[in-house]
Short mmCIF file of C-alpha atoms and ligand atoms in Angstrom, two decimals:
data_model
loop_
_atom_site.label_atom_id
_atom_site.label_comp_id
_atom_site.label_asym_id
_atom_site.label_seq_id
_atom_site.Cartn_x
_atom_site.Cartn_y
_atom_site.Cartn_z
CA UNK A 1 110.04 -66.02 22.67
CA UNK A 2 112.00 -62.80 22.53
CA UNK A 3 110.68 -59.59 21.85
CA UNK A 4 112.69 -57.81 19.14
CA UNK A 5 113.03 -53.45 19.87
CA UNK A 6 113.72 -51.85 16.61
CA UNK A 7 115.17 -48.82 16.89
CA UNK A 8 115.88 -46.62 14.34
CA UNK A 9 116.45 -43.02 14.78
CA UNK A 10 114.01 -41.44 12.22
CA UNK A 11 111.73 -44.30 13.01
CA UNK A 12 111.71 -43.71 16.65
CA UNK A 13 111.19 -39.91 15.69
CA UNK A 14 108.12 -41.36 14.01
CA UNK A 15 106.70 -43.90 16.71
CA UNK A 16 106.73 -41.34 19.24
CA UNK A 17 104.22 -39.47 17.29
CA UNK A 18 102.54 -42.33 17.68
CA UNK A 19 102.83 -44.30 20.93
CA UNK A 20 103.87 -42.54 24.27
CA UNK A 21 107.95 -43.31 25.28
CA UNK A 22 108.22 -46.12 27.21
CA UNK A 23 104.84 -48.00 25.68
CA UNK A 24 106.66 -50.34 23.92
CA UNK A 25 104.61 -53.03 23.09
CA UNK A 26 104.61 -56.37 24.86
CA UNK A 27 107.80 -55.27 26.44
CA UNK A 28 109.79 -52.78 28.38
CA UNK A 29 112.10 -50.96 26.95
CA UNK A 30 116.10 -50.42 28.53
CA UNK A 31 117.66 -47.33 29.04
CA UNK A 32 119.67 -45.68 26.64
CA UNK A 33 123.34 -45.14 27.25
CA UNK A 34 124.16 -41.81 27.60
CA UNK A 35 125.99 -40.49 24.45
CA UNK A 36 125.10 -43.24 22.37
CA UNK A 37 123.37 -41.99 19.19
CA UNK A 38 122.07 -45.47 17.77
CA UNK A 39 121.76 -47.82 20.34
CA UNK A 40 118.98 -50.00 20.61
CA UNK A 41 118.68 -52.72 22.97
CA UNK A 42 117.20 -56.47 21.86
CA UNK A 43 116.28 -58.91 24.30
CA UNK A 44 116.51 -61.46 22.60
CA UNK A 45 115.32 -65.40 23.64
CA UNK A 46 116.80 -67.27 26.17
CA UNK A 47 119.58 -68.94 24.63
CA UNK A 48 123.70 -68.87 24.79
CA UNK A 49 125.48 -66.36 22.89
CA UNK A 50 129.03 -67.13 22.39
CA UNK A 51 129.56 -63.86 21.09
CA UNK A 52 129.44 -60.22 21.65
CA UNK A 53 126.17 -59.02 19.53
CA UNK A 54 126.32 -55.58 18.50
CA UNK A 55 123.96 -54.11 15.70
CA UNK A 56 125.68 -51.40 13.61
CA UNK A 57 123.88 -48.08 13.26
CA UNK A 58 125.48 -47.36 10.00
CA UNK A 59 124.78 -50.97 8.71
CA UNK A 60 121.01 -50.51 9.61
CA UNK A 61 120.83 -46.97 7.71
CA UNK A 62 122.32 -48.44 4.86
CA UNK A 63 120.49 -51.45 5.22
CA UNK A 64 116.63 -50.21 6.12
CA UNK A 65 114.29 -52.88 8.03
CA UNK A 66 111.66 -54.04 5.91
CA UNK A 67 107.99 -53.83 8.11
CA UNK A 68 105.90 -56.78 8.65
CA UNK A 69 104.21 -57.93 5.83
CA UNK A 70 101.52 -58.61 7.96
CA UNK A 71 101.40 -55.76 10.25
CA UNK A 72 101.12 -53.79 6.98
CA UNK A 73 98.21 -55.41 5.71
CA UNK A 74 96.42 -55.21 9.17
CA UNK A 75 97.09 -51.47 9.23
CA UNK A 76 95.90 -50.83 5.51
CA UNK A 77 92.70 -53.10 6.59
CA UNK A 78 92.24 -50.69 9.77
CA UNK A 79 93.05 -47.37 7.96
CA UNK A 80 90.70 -48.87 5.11
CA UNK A 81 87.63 -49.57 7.81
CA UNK A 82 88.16 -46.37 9.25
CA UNK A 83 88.19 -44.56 6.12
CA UNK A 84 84.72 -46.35 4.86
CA UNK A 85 83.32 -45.91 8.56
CA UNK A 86 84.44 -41.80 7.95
CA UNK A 87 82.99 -41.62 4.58
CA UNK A 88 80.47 -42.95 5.59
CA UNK A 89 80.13 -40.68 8.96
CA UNK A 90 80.84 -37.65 6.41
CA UNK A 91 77.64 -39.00 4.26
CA UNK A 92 75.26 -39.21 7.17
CA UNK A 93 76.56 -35.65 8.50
CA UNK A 94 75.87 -34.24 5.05
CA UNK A 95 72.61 -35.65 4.92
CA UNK A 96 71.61 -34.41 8.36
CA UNK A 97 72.90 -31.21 7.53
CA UNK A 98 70.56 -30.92 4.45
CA UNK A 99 67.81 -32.28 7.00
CA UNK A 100 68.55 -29.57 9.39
CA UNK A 101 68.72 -26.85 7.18
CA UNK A 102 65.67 -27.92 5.60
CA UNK A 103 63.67 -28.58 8.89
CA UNK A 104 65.10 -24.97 9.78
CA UNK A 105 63.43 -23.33 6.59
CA UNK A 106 60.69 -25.01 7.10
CA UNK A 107 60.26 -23.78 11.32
CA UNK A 108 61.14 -20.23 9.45
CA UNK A 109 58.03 -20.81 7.19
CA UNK A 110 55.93 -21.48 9.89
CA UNK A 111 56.64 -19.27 12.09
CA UNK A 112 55.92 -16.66 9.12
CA UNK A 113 52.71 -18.81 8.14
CA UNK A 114 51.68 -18.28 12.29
CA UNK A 115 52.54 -14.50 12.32
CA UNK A 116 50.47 -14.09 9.08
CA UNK A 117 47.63 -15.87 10.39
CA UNK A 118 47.34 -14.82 13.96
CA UNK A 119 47.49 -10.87 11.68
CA UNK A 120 44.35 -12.04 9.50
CA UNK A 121 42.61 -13.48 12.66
CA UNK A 122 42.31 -10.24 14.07
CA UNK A 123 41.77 -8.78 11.22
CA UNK A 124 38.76 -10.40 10.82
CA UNK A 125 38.30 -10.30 14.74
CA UNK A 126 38.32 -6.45 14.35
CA UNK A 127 35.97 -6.48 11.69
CA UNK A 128 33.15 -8.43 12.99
CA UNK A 129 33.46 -6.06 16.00
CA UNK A 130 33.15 -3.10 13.76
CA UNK A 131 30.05 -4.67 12.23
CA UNK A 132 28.19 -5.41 15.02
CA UNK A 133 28.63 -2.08 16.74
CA UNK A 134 27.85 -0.14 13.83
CA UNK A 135 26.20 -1.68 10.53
CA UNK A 136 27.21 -0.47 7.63
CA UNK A 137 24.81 1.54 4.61
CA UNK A 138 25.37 -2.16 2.56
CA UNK A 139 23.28 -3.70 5.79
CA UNK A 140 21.39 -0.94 6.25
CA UNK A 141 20.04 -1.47 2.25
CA UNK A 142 19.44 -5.20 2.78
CA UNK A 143 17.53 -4.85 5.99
CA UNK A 144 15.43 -1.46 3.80
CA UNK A 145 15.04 -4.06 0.80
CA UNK A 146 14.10 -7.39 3.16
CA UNK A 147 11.20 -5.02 4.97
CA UNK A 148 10.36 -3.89 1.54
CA UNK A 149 9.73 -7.57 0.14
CA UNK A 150 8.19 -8.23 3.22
CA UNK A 151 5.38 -5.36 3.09
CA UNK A 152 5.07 -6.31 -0.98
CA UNK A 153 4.16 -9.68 -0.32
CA UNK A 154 1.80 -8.32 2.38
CA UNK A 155 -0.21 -6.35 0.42
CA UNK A 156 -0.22 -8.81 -2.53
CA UNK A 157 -2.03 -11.30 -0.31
CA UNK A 158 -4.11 -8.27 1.06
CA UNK A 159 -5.03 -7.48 -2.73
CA UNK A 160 -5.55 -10.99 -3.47
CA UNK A 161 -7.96 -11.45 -0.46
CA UNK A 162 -10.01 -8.12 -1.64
CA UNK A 163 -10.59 -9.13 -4.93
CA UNK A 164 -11.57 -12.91 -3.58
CA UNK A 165 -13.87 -10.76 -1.23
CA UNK A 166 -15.13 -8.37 -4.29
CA UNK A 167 -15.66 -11.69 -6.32
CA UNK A 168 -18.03 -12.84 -3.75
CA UNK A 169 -19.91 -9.91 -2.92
CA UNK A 170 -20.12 -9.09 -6.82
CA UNK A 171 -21.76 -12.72 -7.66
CA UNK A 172 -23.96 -12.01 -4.18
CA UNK A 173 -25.51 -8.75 -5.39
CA UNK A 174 -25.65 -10.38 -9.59
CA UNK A 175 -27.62 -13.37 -7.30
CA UNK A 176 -29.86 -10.80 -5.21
CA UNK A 177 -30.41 -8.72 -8.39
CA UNK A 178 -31.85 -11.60 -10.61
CA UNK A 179 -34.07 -12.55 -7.34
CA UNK A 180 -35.23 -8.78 -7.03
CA UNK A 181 -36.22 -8.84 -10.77
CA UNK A 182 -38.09 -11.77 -10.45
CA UNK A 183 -40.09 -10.95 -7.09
CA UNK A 184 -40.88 -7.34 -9.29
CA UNK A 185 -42.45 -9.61 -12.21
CA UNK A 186 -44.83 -11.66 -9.72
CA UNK A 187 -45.77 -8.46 -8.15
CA UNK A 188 -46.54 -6.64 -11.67
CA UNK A 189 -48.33 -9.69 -12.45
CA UNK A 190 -50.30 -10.43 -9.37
CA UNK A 191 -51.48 -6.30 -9.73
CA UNK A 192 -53.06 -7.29 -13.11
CA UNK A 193 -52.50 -5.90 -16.47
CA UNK A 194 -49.34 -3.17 -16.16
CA UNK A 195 -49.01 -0.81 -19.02
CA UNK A 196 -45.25 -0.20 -17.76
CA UNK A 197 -44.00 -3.79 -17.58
CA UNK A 198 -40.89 -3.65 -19.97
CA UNK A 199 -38.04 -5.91 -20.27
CA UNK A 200 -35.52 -3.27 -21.41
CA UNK A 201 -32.89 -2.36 -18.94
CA UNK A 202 -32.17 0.91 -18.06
CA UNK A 203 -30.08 3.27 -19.82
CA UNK A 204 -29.46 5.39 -17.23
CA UNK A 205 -27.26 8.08 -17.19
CA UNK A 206 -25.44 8.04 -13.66
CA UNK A 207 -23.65 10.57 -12.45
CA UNK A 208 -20.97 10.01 -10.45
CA UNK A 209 -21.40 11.39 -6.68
CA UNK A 210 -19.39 14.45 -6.09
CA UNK A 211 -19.00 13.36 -2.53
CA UNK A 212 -15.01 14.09 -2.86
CA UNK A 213 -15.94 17.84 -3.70
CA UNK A 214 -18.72 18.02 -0.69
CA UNK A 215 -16.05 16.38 2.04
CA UNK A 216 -14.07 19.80 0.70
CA UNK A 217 -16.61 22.18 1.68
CA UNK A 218 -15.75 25.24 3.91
CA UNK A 219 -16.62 25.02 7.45
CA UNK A 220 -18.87 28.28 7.01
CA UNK A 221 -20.59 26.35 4.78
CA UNK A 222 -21.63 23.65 7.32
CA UNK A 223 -22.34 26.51 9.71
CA UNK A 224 -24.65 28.45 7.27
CA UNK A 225 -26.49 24.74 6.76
CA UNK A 226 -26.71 24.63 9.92
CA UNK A 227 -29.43 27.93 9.99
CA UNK A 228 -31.16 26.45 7.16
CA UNK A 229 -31.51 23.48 8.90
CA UNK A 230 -33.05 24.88 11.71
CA UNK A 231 -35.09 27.39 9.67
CA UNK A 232 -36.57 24.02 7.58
CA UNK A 233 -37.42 22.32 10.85
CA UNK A 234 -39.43 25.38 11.52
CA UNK A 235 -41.00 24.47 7.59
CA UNK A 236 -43.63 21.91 8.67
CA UNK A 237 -44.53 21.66 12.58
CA UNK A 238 -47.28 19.35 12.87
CA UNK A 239 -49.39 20.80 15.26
CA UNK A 240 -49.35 24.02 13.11
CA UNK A 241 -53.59 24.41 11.98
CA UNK A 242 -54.26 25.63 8.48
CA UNK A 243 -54.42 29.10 8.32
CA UNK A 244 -58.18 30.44 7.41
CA UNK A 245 -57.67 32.62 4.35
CA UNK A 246 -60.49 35.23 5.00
CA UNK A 247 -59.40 35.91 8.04
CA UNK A 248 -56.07 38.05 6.93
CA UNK A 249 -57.87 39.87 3.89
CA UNK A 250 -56.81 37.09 1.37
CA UNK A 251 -56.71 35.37 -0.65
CA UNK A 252 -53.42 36.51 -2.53
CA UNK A 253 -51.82 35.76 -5.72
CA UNK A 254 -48.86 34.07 -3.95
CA UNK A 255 -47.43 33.72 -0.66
CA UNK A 256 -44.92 36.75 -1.53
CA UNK A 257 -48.00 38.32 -1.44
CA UNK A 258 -49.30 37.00 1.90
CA UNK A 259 -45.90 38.23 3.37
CA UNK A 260 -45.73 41.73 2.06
CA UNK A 261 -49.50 41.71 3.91
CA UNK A 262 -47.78 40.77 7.03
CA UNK A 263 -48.35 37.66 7.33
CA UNK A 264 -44.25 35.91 8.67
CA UNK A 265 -45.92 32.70 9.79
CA UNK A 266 -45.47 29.58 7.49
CA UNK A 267 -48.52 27.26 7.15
CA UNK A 268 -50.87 26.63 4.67
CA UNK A 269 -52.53 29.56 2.79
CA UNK A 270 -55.01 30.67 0.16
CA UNK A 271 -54.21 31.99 -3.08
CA UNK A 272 -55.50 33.19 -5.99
CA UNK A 273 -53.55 33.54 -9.15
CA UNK A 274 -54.27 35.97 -11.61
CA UNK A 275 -56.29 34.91 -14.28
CA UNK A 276 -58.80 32.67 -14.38
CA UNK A 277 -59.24 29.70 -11.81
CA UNK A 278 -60.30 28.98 -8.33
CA UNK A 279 -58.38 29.60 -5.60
CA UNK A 280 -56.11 26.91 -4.22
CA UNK A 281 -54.33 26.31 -0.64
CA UNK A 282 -50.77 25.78 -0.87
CA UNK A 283 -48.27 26.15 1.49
CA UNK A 284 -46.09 29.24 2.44
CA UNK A 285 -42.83 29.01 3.71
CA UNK A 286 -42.61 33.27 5.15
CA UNK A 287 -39.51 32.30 7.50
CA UNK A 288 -36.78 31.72 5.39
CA UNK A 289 -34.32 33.77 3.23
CA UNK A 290 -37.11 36.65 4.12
CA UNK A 291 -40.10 34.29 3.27
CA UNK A 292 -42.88 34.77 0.23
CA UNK A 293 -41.81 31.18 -1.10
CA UNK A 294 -44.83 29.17 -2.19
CA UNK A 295 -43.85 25.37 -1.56
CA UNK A 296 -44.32 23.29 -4.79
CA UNK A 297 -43.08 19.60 -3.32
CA UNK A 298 -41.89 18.28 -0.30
CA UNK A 299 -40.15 14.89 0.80
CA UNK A 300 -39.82 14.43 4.65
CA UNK A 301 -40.97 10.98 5.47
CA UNK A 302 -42.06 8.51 2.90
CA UNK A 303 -45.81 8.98 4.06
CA UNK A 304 -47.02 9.26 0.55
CA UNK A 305 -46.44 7.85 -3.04
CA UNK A 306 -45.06 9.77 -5.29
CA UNK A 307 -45.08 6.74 -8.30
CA UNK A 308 -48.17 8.11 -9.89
CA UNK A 309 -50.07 8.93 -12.70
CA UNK A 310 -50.50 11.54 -14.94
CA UNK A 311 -53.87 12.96 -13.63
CA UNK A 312 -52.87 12.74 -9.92
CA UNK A 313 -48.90 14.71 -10.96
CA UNK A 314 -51.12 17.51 -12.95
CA UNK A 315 -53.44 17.71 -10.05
CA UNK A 316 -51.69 17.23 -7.04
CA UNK A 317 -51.42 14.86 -4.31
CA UNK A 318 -50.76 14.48 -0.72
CA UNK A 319 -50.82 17.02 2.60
CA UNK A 320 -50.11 20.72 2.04
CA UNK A 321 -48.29 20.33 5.72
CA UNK A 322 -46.34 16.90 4.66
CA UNK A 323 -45.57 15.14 1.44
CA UNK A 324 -47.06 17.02 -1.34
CA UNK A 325 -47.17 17.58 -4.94
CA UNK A 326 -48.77 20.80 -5.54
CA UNK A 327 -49.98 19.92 -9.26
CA UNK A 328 -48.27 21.08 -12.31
CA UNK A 329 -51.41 22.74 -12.94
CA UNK A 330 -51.70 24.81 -10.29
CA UNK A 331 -47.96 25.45 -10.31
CA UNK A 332 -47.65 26.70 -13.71
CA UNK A 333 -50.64 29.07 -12.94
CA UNK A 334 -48.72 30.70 -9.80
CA UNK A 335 -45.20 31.01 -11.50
CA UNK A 336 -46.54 32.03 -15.29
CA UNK A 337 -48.94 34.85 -13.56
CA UNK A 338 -45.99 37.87 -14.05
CA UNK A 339 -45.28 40.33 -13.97
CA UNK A 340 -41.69 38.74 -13.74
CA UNK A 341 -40.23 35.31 -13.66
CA UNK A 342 -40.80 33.04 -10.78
CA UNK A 343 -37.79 31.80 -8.91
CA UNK A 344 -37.10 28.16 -8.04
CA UNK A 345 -35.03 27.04 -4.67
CA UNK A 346 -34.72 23.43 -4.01
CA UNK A 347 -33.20 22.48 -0.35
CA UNK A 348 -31.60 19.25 0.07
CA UNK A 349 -31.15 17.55 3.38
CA UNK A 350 -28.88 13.91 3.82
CA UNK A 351 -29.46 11.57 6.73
CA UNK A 352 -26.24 13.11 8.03
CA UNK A 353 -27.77 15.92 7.95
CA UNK A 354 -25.90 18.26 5.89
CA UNK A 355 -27.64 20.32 3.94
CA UNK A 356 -27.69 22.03 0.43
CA UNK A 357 -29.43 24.20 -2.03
CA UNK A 358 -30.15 24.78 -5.82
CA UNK A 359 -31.24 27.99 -6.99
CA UNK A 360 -32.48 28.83 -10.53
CA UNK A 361 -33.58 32.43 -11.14
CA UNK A 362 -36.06 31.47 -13.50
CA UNK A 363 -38.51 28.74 -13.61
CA UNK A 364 -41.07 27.91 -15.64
CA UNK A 365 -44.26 25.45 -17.02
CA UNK A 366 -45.44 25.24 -20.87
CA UNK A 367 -49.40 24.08 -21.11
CA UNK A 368 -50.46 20.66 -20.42
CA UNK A 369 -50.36 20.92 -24.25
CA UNK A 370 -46.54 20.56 -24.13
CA UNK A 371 -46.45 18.25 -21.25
CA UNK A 372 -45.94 21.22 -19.14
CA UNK A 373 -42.22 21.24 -20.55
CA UNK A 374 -39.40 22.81 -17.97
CA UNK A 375 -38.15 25.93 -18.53
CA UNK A 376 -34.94 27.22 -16.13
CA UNK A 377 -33.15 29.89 -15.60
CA UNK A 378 -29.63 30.61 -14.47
CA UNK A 379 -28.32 28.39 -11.45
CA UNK A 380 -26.47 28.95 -8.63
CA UNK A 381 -26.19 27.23 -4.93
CA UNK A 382 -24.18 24.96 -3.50
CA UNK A 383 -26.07 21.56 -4.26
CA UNK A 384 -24.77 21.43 -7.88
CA UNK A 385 -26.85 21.82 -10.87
CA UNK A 386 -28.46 18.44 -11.50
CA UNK A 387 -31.30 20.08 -13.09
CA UNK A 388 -30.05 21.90 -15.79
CA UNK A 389 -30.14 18.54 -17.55
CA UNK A 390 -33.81 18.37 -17.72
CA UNK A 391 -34.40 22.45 -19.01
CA UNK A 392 -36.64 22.04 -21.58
CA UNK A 393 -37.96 18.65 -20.79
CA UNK A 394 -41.28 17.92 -21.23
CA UNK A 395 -42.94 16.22 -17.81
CA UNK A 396 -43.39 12.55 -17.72
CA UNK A 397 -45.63 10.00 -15.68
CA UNK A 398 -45.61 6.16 -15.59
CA UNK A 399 -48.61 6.13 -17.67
CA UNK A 400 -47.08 9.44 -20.14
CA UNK A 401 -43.82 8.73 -21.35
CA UNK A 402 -42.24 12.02 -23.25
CA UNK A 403 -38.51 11.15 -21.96
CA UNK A 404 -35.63 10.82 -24.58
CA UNK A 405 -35.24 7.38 -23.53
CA UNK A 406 -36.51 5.03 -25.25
CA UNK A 407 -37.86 2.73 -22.65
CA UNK A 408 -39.90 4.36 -19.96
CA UNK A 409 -37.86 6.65 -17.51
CA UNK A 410 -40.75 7.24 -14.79
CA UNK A 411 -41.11 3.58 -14.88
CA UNK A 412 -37.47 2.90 -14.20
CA UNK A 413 -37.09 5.60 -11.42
CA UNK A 414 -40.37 5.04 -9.93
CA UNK A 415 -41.91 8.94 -10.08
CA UNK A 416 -42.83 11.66 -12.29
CA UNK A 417 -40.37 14.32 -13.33
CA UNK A 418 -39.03 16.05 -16.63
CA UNK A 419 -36.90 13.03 -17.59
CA UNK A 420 -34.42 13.09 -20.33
CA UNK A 421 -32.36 10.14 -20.49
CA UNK A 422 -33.40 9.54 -17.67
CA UNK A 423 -32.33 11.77 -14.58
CA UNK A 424 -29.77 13.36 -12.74
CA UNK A 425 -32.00 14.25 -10.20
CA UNK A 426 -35.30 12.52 -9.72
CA UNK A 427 -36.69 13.94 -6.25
CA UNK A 428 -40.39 12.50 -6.62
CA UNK A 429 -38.67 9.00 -6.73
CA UNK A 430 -38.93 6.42 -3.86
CA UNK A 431 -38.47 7.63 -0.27
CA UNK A 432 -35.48 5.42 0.95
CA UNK A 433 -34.25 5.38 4.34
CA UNK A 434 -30.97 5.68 5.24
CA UNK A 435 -29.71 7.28 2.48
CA UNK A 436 -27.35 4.69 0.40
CA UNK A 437 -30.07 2.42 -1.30
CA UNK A 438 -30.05 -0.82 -3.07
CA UNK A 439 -32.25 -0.77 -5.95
CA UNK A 440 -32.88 -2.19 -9.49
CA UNK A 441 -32.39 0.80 -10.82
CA UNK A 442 -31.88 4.85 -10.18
CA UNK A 443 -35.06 5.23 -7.97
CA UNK A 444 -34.25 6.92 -4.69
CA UNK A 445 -34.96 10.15 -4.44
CA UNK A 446 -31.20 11.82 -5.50
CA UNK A 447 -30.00 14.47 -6.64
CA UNK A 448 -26.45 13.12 -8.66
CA UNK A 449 -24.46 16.54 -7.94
CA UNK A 450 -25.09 15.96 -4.09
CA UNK A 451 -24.90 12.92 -2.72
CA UNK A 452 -25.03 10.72 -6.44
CA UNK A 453 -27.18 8.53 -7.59
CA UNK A 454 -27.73 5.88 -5.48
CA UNK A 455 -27.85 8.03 -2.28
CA UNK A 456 -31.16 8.45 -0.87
CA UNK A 457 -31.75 11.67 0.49
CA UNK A 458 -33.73 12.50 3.28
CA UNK A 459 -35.38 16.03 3.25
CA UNK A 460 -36.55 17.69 0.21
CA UNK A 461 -38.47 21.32 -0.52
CA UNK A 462 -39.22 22.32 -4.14
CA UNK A 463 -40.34 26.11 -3.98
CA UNK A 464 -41.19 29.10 -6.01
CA UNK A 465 -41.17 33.01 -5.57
CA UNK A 466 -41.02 36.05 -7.77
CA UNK A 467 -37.78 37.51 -8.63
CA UNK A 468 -39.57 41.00 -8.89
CA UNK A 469 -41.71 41.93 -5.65
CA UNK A 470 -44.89 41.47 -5.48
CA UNK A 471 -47.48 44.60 -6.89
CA UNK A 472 -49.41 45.50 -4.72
CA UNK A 473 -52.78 44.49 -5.04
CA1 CA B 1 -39.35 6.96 -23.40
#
């Protein structure tokens, strides 16, 4: 079959756009002749042309070739595929594009998301370092307010175990009190009738110890005690024999007396108060504070009894160079003999022994007709007036009860003395040892303004002189 070259010369201006020169398809093309503007060359099929065959340039201008039906519709269906396949290319590249710009905002957003957190890391990095080298006041205040609970909660349990302990100790001594009272029944009873056995509990008036006031004393205080101390050791030496009263020129009206005669020794001595009487032995204490003091009571040791009666208080018991009561009898006769008022000076001695004193510039007995009723003067001392209470009390025994109470003081506190209501000092009570006592009731021998009530005290001298001196006789 022959191929048929169409030439045309805008359509070959066209084709070679197209397809390169010479490409023809399925054929090779002749060359031109030279000068010719139209001439195309068709090879046509073998077969026997009887004529010349010449195509007209002007005839195909005027008569343009129609293209293949075909061809036509294969082109449109190629330009048609290729135009969905570039739509369709032009789709995908729009949708990557939106991708892409997307995933780009997105690496953008992280990357600012990294920078921020790396910048709070060591934020926080920096912070913890600045904490740990240096807490701040807001640690400082929990750590203050964590001890604080701490230490609370401490002492509540501490307080809590006290009063547990208190409890006990409180429901021993209730337990040891009720035992006490009942071992003092079977031994009232087993001593046969008792004119004091009483069932009324004490109303005693206790004074509170003023040992806050005594642990505030001056040190020259202590040191001054110290000299009495040694000058009341020098009160009562045992191996010291009576003194014989005629042998000095006495007897005298005191001891004052005895010492203006010379006579700077302490011991026992005969005197002889004006008025009528006998003479009586009493001792003389001529060492201290210049001597002349006639000794009215003494506590040292607990050798002797002091819960008495009546007859034995107004007479006098004991040892003139140990425990003694001289007798309110005989000791109203030496202090009411004048000229001038008598002078009382009671020393005090603890079981630590500190000492104290209690002067009164003026003391006194009334008859046995008025229970030889107190009369005092004007105190001064360091011991604390603890007997100012009982001026103007009448005396009272076990077995004579002129107190203001009204059950029976001397019973209570176990001695004789000028109770009121009862006693804020009661030194012929019960000799304890040891000082702090534990007793029914107020009976240790105490004196409230030194050591308090329930303090036992350990060495006591009751003694008298004359304010005025002595006339001579
Ligand atoms: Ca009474």
């Amino acid at each position: 079959m022959a191929l048929l070259v169409l030439s045309l010369a805008g359509l070959a201006h066209l084709e070679s756009r197209v397809e390169e020169p010479g490409q023809s398809r399925g054929g090779r093309a002749a060359e031109p002749p030279a000068g010719a503007k139209c001439t195309y060359t068709f090879i046509m099929p073998q077969q026997k042309f009887t004529g010349a065959v010449c195509w007209s340039s002007v005839r195909a201008a005027l008569e343009p070739p129609v293209p293949n039906g075909s061809e036509m519709r294969a082109l449109q269906e190629v330009l048609g595929r290729q135009q969905a396949e570039l739509q369709r290319l032009r789709g995908l590249v729009e949708v990557d594009g939106a991708l892409v710009s997307e995933v780009k905002a997105l690496r953008k957003d992280s990357r600012t998301m990294n920078a921020r957190v790396g910048q709070l890391y060591a934020q926080l990095l920096h912070e913890i370092l600045q904490r740990r080298q240096r807490p701040g006041p807001l640690a400082q205040l929990e750590g203050r307010v964590a001890n604080a609970s701490d230490q609370a909660l401490q002492l509540a349990a501490g307080y809590r175990q006290l009063e547990l302990r208190y409890e006990a100790l409180a429901a021993l001594v209730n337990n040891q009190s009720v035992l006490i009272a009942q071992l003092e029944r079977r031994c009232q009873g087993g001593a046969g009738p008792s004119v004091f056995v009483s069932s009324q509990p004490p109303l005693v008036p206790v004074v509170p110890p003023r040992l806050s006031g005594i642990a505030n004393e001056s040190r020259a205080y202590f040191d001054a005690a110290a000299q009495l101390q040694m000058d009341q050791m020098e009160l009562a030496p045992p191996s010291l024999p009576p003194r014989a009263p005629g042998e000095s020129g006495g007897p005298w009206r005191d001891c004052q007396a005895a010492r203006h005669s010379g006579h700077e020794a302490s011991g026992v001595y005969e005197v002889q108060p004006a008025g009528a009487g006998q003479s009586l032995q009493v001792w003389c204490e001529q060492e201290l504070e210049g001597g002349g003091w006639t000794v009215i009571q003494r506590r040292q040791d607990g050798s002797v009894s002091f819960f008495t009666t009546w007859h034995h208080y107004k007479h006098g018991f004991g040892t003139l160079d140990g425990e003694h009561w001289l007798g309110l009898e005989s000791t109203r006769r030496v202090t009411g003999q004048g000229p001038g008022p008598y002078a009382l000076r009671v020393l005090l001695e603890d079981w630590a022994g500190r000492q104290a004193y209690a002067h009164y510039d003026r003391f006194a007995l009334e008859p046995e007709s008025d229970s030889y009723r107190l009369r005092l003067g004007r105190y001064h001392g360091s011991a604390g007036d603890s007997l100012a209470w009982h001026d103007g009390r009448p005396f009272s025994t076990l077995d004579r009860d002129h107190d203001a109470y009204s059950g029976s003081c001397a019973h209570y506190h176990k001695g004789g003395w000028w109770y009121n209501a009862c006693a804020h000092c009661n030194l012929n009570g019960v000799w304890y040892k040891g000082g702090h006592y534990r007793g029914r009731y107020q009976d240790g021998v105490y004196w409230a303004e030194f050591r308090g009530g329930a303090y036992s005290l350990r060495k006591v001298v009751m003694m008298v002189r004359p304010v005025l001196p002595a006339p001579d006789a």
